[in-house]
Short mmCIF file of C-alpha atoms in Angstrom, two decimals:
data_model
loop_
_atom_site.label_atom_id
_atom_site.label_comp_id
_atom_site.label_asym_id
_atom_site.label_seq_id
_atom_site.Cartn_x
_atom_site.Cartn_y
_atom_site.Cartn_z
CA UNK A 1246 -65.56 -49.64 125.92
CA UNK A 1247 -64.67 -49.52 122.25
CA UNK A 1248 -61.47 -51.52 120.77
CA UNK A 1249 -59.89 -47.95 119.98
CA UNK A 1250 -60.45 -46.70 123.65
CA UNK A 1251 -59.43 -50.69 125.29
CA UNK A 1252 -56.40 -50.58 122.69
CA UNK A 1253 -55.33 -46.78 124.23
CA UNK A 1254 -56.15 -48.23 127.88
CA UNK A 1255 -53.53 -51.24 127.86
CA UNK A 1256 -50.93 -49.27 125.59
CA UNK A 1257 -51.54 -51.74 122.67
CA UNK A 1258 -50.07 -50.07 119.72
CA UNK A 1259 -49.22 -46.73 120.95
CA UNK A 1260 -49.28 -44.18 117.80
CA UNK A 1261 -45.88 -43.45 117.45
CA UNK A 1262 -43.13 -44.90 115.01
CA UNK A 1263 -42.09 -48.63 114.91
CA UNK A 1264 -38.59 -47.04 115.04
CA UNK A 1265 -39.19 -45.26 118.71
CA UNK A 1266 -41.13 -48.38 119.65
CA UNK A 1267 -38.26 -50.70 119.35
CA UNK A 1268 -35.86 -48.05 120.67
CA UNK A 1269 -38.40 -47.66 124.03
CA UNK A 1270 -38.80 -51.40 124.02
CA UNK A 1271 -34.61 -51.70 123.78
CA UNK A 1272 -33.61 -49.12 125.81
CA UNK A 1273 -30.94 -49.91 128.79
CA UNK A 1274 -32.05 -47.19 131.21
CA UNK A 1275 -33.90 -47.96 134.45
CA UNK A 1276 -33.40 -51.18 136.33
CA UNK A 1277 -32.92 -54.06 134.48
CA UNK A 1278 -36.07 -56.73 135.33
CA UNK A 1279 -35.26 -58.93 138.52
CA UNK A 1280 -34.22 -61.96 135.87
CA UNK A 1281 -31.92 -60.43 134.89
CA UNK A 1282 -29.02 -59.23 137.15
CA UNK A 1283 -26.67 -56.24 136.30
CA UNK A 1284 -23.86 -56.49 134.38
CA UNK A 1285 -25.41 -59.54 131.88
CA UNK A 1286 -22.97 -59.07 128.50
CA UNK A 1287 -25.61 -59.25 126.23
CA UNK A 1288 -24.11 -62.46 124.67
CA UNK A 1289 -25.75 -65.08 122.53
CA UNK A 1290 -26.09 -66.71 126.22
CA UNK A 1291 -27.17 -67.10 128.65
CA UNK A 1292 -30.53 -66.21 128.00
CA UNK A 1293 -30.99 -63.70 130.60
CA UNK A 1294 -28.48 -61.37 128.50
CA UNK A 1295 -30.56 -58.38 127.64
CA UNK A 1296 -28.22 -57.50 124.53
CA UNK A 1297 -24.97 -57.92 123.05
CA UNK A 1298 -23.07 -54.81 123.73
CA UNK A 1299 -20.72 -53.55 121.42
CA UNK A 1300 -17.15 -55.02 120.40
CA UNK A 1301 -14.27 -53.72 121.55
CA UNK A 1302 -10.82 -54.34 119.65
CA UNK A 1303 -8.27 -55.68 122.31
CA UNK A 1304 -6.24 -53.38 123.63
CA UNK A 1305 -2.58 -54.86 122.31
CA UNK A 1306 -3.31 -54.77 119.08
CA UNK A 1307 -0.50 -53.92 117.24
CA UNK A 1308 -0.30 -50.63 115.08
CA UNK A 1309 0.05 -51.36 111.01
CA UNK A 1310 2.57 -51.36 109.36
CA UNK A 1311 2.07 -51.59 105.94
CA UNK A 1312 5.55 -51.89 104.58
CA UNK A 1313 6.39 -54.19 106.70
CA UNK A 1314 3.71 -56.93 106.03
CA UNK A 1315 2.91 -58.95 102.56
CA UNK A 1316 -0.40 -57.69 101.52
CA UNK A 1317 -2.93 -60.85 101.84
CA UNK A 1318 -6.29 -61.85 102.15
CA UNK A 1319 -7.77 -64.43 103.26
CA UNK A 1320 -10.86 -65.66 101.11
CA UNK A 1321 -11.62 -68.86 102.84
CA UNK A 1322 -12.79 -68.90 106.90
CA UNK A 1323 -15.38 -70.75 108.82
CA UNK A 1324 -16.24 -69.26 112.09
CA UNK A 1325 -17.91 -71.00 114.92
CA UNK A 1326 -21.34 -70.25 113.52
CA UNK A 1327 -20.05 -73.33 111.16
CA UNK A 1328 -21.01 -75.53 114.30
CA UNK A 1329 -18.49 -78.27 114.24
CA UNK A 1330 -16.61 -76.83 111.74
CA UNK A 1331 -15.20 -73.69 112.97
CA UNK A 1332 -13.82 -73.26 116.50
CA UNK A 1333 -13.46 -69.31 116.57
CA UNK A 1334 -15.90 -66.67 116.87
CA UNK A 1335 -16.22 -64.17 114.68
CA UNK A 1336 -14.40 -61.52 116.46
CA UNK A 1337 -11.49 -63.73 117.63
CA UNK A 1338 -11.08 -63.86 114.01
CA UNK A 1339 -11.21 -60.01 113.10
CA UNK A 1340 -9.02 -59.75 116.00
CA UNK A 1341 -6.38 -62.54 114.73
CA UNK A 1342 -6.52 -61.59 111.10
CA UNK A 1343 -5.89 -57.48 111.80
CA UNK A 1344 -3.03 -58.42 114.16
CA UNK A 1345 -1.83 -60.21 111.29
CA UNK A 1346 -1.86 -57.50 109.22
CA UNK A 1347 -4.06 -58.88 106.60
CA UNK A 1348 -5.70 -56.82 103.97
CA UNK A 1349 -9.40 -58.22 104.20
CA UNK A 1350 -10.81 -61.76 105.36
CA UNK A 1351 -13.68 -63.52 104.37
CA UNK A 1352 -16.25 -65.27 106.97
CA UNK A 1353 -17.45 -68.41 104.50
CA UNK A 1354 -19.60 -70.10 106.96
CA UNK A 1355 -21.62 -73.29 105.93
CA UNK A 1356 -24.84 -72.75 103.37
CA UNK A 1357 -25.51 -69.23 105.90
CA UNK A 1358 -24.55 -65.74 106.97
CA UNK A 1359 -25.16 -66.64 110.50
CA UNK A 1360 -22.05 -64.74 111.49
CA UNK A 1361 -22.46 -61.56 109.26
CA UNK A 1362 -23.31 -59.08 111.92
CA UNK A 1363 -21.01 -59.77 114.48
CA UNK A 1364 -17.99 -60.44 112.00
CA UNK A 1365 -18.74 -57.11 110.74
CA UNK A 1366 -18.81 -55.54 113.76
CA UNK A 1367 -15.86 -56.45 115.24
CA UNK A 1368 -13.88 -55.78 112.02
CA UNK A 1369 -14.90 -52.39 111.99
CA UNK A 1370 -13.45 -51.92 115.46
CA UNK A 1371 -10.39 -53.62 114.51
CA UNK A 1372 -10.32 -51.47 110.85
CA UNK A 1373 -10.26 -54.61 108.93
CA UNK A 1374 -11.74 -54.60 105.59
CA UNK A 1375 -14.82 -57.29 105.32
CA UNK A 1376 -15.66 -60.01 102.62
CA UNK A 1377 -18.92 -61.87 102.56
CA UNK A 1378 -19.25 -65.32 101.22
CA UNK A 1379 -21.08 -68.79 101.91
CA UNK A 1380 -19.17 -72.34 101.07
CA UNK A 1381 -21.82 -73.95 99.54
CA UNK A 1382 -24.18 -77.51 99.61
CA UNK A 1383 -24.47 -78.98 96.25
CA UNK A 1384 -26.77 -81.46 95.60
CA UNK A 1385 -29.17 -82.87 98.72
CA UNK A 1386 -27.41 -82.93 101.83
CA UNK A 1387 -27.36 -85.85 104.34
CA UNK A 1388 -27.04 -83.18 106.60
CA UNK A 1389 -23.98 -82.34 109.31
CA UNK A 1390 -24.60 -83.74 112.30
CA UNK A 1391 -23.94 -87.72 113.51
CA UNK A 1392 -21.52 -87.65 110.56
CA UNK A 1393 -17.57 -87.87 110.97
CA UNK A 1394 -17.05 -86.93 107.52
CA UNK A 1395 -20.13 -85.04 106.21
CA UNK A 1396 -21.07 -86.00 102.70
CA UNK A 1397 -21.40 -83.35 99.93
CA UNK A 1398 -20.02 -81.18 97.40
CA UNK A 1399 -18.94 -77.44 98.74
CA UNK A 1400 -18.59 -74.23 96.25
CA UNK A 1401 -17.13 -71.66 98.00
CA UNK A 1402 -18.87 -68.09 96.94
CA UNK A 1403 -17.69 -64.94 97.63
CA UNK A 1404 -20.18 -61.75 97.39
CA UNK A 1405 -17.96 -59.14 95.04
CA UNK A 1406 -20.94 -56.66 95.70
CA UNK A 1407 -23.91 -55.87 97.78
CA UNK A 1408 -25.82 -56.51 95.20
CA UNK A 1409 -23.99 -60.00 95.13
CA UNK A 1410 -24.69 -60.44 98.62
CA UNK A 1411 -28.50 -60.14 98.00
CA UNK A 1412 -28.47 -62.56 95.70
CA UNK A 1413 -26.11 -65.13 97.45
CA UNK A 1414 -28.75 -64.34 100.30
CA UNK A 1415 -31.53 -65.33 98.13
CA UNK A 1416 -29.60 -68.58 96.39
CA UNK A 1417 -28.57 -69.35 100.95
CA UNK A 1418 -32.62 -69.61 101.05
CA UNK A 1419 -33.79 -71.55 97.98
CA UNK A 1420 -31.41 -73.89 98.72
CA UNK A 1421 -32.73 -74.32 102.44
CA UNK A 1422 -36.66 -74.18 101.67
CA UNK A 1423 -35.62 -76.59 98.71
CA UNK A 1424 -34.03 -79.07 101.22
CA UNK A 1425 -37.15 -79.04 103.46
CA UNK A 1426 -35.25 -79.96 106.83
CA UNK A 1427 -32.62 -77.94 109.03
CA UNK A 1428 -29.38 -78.70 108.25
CA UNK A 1429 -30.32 -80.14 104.72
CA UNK A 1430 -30.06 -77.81 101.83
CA UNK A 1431 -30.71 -78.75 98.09
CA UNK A 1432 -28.93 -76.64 95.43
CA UNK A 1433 -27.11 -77.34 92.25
CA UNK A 1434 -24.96 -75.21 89.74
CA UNK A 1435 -27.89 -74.46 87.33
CA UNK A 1436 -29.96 -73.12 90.35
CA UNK A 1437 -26.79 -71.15 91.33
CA UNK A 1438 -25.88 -69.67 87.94
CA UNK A 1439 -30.15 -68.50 87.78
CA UNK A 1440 -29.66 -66.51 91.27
CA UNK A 1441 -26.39 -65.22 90.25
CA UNK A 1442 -27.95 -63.73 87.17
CA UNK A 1443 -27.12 -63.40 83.46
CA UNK A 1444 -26.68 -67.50 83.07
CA UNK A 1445 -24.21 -66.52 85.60
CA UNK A 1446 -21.80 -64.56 84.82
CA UNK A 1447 -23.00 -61.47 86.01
CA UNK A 1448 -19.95 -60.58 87.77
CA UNK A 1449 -22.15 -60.42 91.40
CA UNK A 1450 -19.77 -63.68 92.41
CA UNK A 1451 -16.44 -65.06 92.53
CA UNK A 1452 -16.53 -68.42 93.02
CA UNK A 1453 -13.78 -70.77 94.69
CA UNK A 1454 -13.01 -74.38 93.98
CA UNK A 1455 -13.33 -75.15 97.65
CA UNK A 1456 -11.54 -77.58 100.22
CA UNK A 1457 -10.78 -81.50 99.60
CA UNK A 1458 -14.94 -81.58 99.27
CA UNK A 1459 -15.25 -79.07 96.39
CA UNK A 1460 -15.84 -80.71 92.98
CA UNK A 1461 -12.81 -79.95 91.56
CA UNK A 1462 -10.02 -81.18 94.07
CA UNK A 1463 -12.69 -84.27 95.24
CA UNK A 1464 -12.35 -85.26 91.13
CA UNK A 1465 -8.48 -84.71 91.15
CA UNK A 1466 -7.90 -87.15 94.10
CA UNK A 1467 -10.48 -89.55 93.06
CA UNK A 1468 -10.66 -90.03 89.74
CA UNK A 1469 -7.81 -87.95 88.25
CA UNK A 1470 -6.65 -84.72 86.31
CA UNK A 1471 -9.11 -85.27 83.32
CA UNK A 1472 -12.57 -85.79 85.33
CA UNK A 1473 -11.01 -82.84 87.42
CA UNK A 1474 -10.66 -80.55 84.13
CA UNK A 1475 -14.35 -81.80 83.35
CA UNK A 1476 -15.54 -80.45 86.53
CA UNK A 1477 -13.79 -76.79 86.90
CA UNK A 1478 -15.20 -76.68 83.44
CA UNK A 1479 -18.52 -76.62 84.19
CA UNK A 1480 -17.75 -73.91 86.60
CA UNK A 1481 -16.31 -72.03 83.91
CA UNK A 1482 -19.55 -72.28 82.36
CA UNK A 1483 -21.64 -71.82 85.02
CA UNK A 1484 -20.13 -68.79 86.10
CA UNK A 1485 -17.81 -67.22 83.84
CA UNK A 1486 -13.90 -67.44 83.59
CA UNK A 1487 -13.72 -64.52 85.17
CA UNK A 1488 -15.65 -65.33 88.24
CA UNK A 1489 -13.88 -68.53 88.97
CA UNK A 1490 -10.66 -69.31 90.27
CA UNK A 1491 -8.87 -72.56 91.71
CA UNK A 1492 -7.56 -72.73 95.35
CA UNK A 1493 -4.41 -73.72 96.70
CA UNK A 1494 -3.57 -74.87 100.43
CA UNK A 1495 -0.80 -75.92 102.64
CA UNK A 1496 -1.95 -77.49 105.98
CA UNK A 1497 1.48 -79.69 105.80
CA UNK A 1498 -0.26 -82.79 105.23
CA UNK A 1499 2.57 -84.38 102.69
CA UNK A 1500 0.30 -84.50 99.55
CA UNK A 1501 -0.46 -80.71 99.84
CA UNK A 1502 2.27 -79.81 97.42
CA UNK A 1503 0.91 -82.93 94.55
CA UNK A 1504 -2.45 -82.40 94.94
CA UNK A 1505 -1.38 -77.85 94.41
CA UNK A 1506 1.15 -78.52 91.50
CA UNK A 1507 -2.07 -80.50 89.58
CA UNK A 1508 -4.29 -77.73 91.04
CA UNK A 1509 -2.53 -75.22 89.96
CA UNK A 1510 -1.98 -76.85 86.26
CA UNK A 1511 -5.62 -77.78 85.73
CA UNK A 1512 -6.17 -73.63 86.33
CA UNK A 1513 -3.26 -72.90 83.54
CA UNK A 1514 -5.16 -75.25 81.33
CA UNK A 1515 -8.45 -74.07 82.10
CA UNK A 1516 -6.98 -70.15 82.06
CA UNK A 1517 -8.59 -68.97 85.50
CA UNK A 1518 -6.58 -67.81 88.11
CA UNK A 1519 -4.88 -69.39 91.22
CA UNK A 1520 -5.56 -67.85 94.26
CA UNK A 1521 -4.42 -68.75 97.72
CA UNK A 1522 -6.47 -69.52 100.93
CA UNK A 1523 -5.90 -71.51 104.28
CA UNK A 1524 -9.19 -73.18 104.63
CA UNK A 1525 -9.16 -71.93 107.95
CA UNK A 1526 -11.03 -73.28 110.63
CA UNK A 1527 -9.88 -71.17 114.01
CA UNK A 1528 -7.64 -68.21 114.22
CA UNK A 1529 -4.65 -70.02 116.13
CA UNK A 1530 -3.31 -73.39 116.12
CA UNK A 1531 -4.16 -73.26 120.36
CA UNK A 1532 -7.91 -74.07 119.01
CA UNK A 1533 -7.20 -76.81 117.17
CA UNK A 1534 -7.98 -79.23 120.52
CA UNK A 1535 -11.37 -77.46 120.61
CA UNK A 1536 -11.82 -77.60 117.24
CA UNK A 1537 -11.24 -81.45 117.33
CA UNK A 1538 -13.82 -82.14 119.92
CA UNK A 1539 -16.21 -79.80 118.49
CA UNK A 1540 -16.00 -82.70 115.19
CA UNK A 1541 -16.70 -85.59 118.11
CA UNK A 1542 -19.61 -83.44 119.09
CA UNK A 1543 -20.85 -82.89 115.65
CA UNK A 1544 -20.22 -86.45 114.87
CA UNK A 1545 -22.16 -88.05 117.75
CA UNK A 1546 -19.00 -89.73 118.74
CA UNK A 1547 -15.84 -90.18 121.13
CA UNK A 1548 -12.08 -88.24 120.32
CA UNK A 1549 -11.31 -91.89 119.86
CA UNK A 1550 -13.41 -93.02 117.50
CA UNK A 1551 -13.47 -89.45 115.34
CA UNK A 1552 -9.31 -89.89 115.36
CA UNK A 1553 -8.94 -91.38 111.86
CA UNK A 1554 -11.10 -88.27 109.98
CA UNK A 1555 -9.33 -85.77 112.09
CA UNK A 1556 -6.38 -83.91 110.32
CA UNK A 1557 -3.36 -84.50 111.37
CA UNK A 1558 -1.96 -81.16 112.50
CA UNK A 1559 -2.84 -77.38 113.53
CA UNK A 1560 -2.29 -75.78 110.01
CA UNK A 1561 -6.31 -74.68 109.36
CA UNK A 1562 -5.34 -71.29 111.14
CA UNK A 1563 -5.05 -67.66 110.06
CA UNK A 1564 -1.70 -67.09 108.93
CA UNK A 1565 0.06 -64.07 107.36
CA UNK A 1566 1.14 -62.88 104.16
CA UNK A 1567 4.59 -63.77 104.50
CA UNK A 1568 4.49 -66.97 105.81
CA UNK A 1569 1.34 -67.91 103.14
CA UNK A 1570 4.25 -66.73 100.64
CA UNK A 1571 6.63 -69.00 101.84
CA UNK A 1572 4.09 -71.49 101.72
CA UNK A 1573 3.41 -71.75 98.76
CA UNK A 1574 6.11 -70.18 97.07
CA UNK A 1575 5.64 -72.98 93.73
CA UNK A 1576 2.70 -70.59 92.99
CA UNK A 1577 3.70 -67.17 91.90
CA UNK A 1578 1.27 -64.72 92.42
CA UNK A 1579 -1.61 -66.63 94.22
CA UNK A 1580 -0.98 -64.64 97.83
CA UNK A 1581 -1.15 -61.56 95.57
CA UNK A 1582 -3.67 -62.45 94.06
CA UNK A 1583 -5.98 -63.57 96.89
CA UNK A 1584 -4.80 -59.39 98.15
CA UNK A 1585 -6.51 -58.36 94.91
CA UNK A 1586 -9.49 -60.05 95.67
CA UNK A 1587 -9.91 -59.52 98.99
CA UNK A 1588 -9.58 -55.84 98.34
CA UNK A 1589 -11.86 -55.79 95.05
CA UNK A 1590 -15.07 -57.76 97.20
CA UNK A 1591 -14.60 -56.06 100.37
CA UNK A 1592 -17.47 -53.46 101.15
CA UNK A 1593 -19.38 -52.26 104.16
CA UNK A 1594 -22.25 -54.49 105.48
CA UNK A 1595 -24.53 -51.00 105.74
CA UNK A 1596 -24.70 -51.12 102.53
CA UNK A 1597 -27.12 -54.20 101.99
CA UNK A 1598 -29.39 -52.91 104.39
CA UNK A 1599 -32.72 -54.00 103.02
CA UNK A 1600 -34.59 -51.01 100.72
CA UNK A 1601 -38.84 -51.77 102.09
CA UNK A 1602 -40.94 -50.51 99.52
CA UNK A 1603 -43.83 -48.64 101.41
CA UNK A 1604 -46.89 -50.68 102.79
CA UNK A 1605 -50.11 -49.70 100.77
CA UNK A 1606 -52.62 -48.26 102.67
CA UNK A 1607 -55.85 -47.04 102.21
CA UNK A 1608 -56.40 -43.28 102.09
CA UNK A 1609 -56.41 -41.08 105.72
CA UNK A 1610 -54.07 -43.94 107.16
CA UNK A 1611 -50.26 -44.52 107.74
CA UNK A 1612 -48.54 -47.80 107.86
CA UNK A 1613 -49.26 -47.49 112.10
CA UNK A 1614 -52.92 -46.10 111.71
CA UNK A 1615 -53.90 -48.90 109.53
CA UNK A 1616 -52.26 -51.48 111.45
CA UNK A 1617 -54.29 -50.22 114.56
CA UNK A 1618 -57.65 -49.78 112.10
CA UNK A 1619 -57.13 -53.73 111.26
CA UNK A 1620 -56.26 -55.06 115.16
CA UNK A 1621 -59.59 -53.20 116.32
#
């Protein structure tokens, strides 16, 4: 029996479409196999799930009001896919931050996009605008895990187009092939400002000082306003002035407000913007407890012995426009501010939906027909 006529036999690439393949091979009709009872959600697990089914916004969901609500964004959000970082899934957070009435939130999980699909998703149910951003590696990682305090410097980056996005995506991968190991990526500003394109300040990013680990506020508490000038800087010129901006946070630990005011003068100084996030980590202050013991588990150690790097209180949560405004009231502007650019990055994940060019083939084939002619 020839390869063509053995290949036809067993149903090894059948000549139709790869896109009615897959949709055959996915469908949901008929009886599930015997592995894999009735009713599986289609979750990330357990691994019997067949697939994830579709997100549905919770039913008590409160209608918008517009009017009523201080327009805010917020540009700074780990989700669960930030293992040990993040205690919320994506959706819990689309669901939090639209019953909040906030104009757009960002997902800025840890050097990936793991969370992407779902977080978009579930904010399209919930008709909450999406941002798309990364926080950053710089430098070699000592990598996450068996650490209570992980060591390196974070960049928070924020995709202000799908073209951005690409190239964040492509600056997400160097970084991880460079590091050679899981959990260990290697990137540095000059390999940043390459991806981003035109020395980089091609307007594809805006970039965020970061949490206590960016290199900005790290400098200011360690070594001072001057070595923190020195370092926003070189973001200045890595980036452009008008693709950077400094962050400024209120968890109520006591130095929040000393550690803002200096924030918030190196920016005048440096004349970028101030723009406000939460550096959230879960969507309500009830997941702080499961955020803490995700840290233990992350850190290889007990709630005891993690106590000392844990904060202090439940403040890394989504929070609204007006209370963000209250906040942080000592910085006119940044809650508008963050709106603004929310509003002015937020786009559609459909729309970086990769473009193939067309597989060459030799003439009297298609991409199938060729595939088959090479198998037999």
């Amino acid at each position: 029996m020839s390869p063509r006529a053995k290949s036809q036999k067993h149903g090894w690439n059948p000549p139709i479409p790869w896109r009615e393949l897959e949709r055959r091979l996915s469908s949901t009709t008929g009886r599930p196999p015997s592995d894999r009872p009735w009713g599986a959600d289609g979750g990330d697990s357990p691994a019997w799930s067949h697939r994830r089914q579709p997100y549905e916004a919770p039913a008590d969901l409160p209608a918008r009001h517009p009017r009523s609500v201080v327009p805010y964004a917020e540009l700074h959000c780990h989700s669960a896919f930030s293992f040990g970082d993040g205690a919320s899934h994506p959706e819990e957070l689309a669901a939090e931050a639209a019953r909040l009435g906030l104009s757009a939130l960002a997902i800025t999980d840890h050097d990936g996009f793991y969370g992407v699909v779902r977080f978009a998703e579930a904010a399209d149910a919930v008709g909450l605008a999406t941002v798309f951003g990364a926080e950053l590696t710089l430098g070699g990682a000592e990598g996450r895990a068996g650490m209570p305090d992980p060591a390196g410097t974070h960049l928070v980056v924020l995709a202000r187009t799908p073209e951005g996005y690409a190239r964040l995506s492509r600056a997400i991968s160097d970084a991880q092939l460079a590091g050679g190991e899981k959990g260990r990526p290697r990137t540095d500003l000059t390999a940043l400002a390459e991806v981003a394109g035109e020395g980089g300040q091609g307007g594809h990013w805006q970039v965020l000082t970061g949490c206590r680990k960016g290199a900005v506020p790290a400098a200011l508490c360690e070594r001072g306003p001057a070595a923190a000038g020195r370092e926003l800087a070189r973001l200045v010129e890595a980036f452009g002035r008008e693709c950077v901006a400094v962050e400024v946070w209120d968890h109520g630990d006591p130095l929040d407000s000393a550690r803002n005011d200096a924030l918030a003068a190196l920016a005048t100084s440096a004349g970028v913007e101030v723009v406000a996030t939460n550096n959230v980590h879960y969507s309500v202050p009830a997941r702080r407890p499961l955020a803490t013991a995700l840290a233990a588990v992350r850190a290889r150690r007990s709630l005891d012995e993690v106590e000392g790097w844990l904060p202090a209180g439940a403040g890394a949560c989504l929070r609204s426009g007006a209370e963000q405004a209250r906040r942080l009231a000592r910085y006119p502007g940044a809650v508008e501010r963050a709106d603004e650019m929310g509003r002015a990055c937020a786009f559609d994940l459909t729309l970086v939906a990769p473009r193939l060019p067309d597989f060459p083939v030799p003439p009297g084939h298609d991409e199938m027909s060729w595939l088959r002619a090479l198998a037999e």
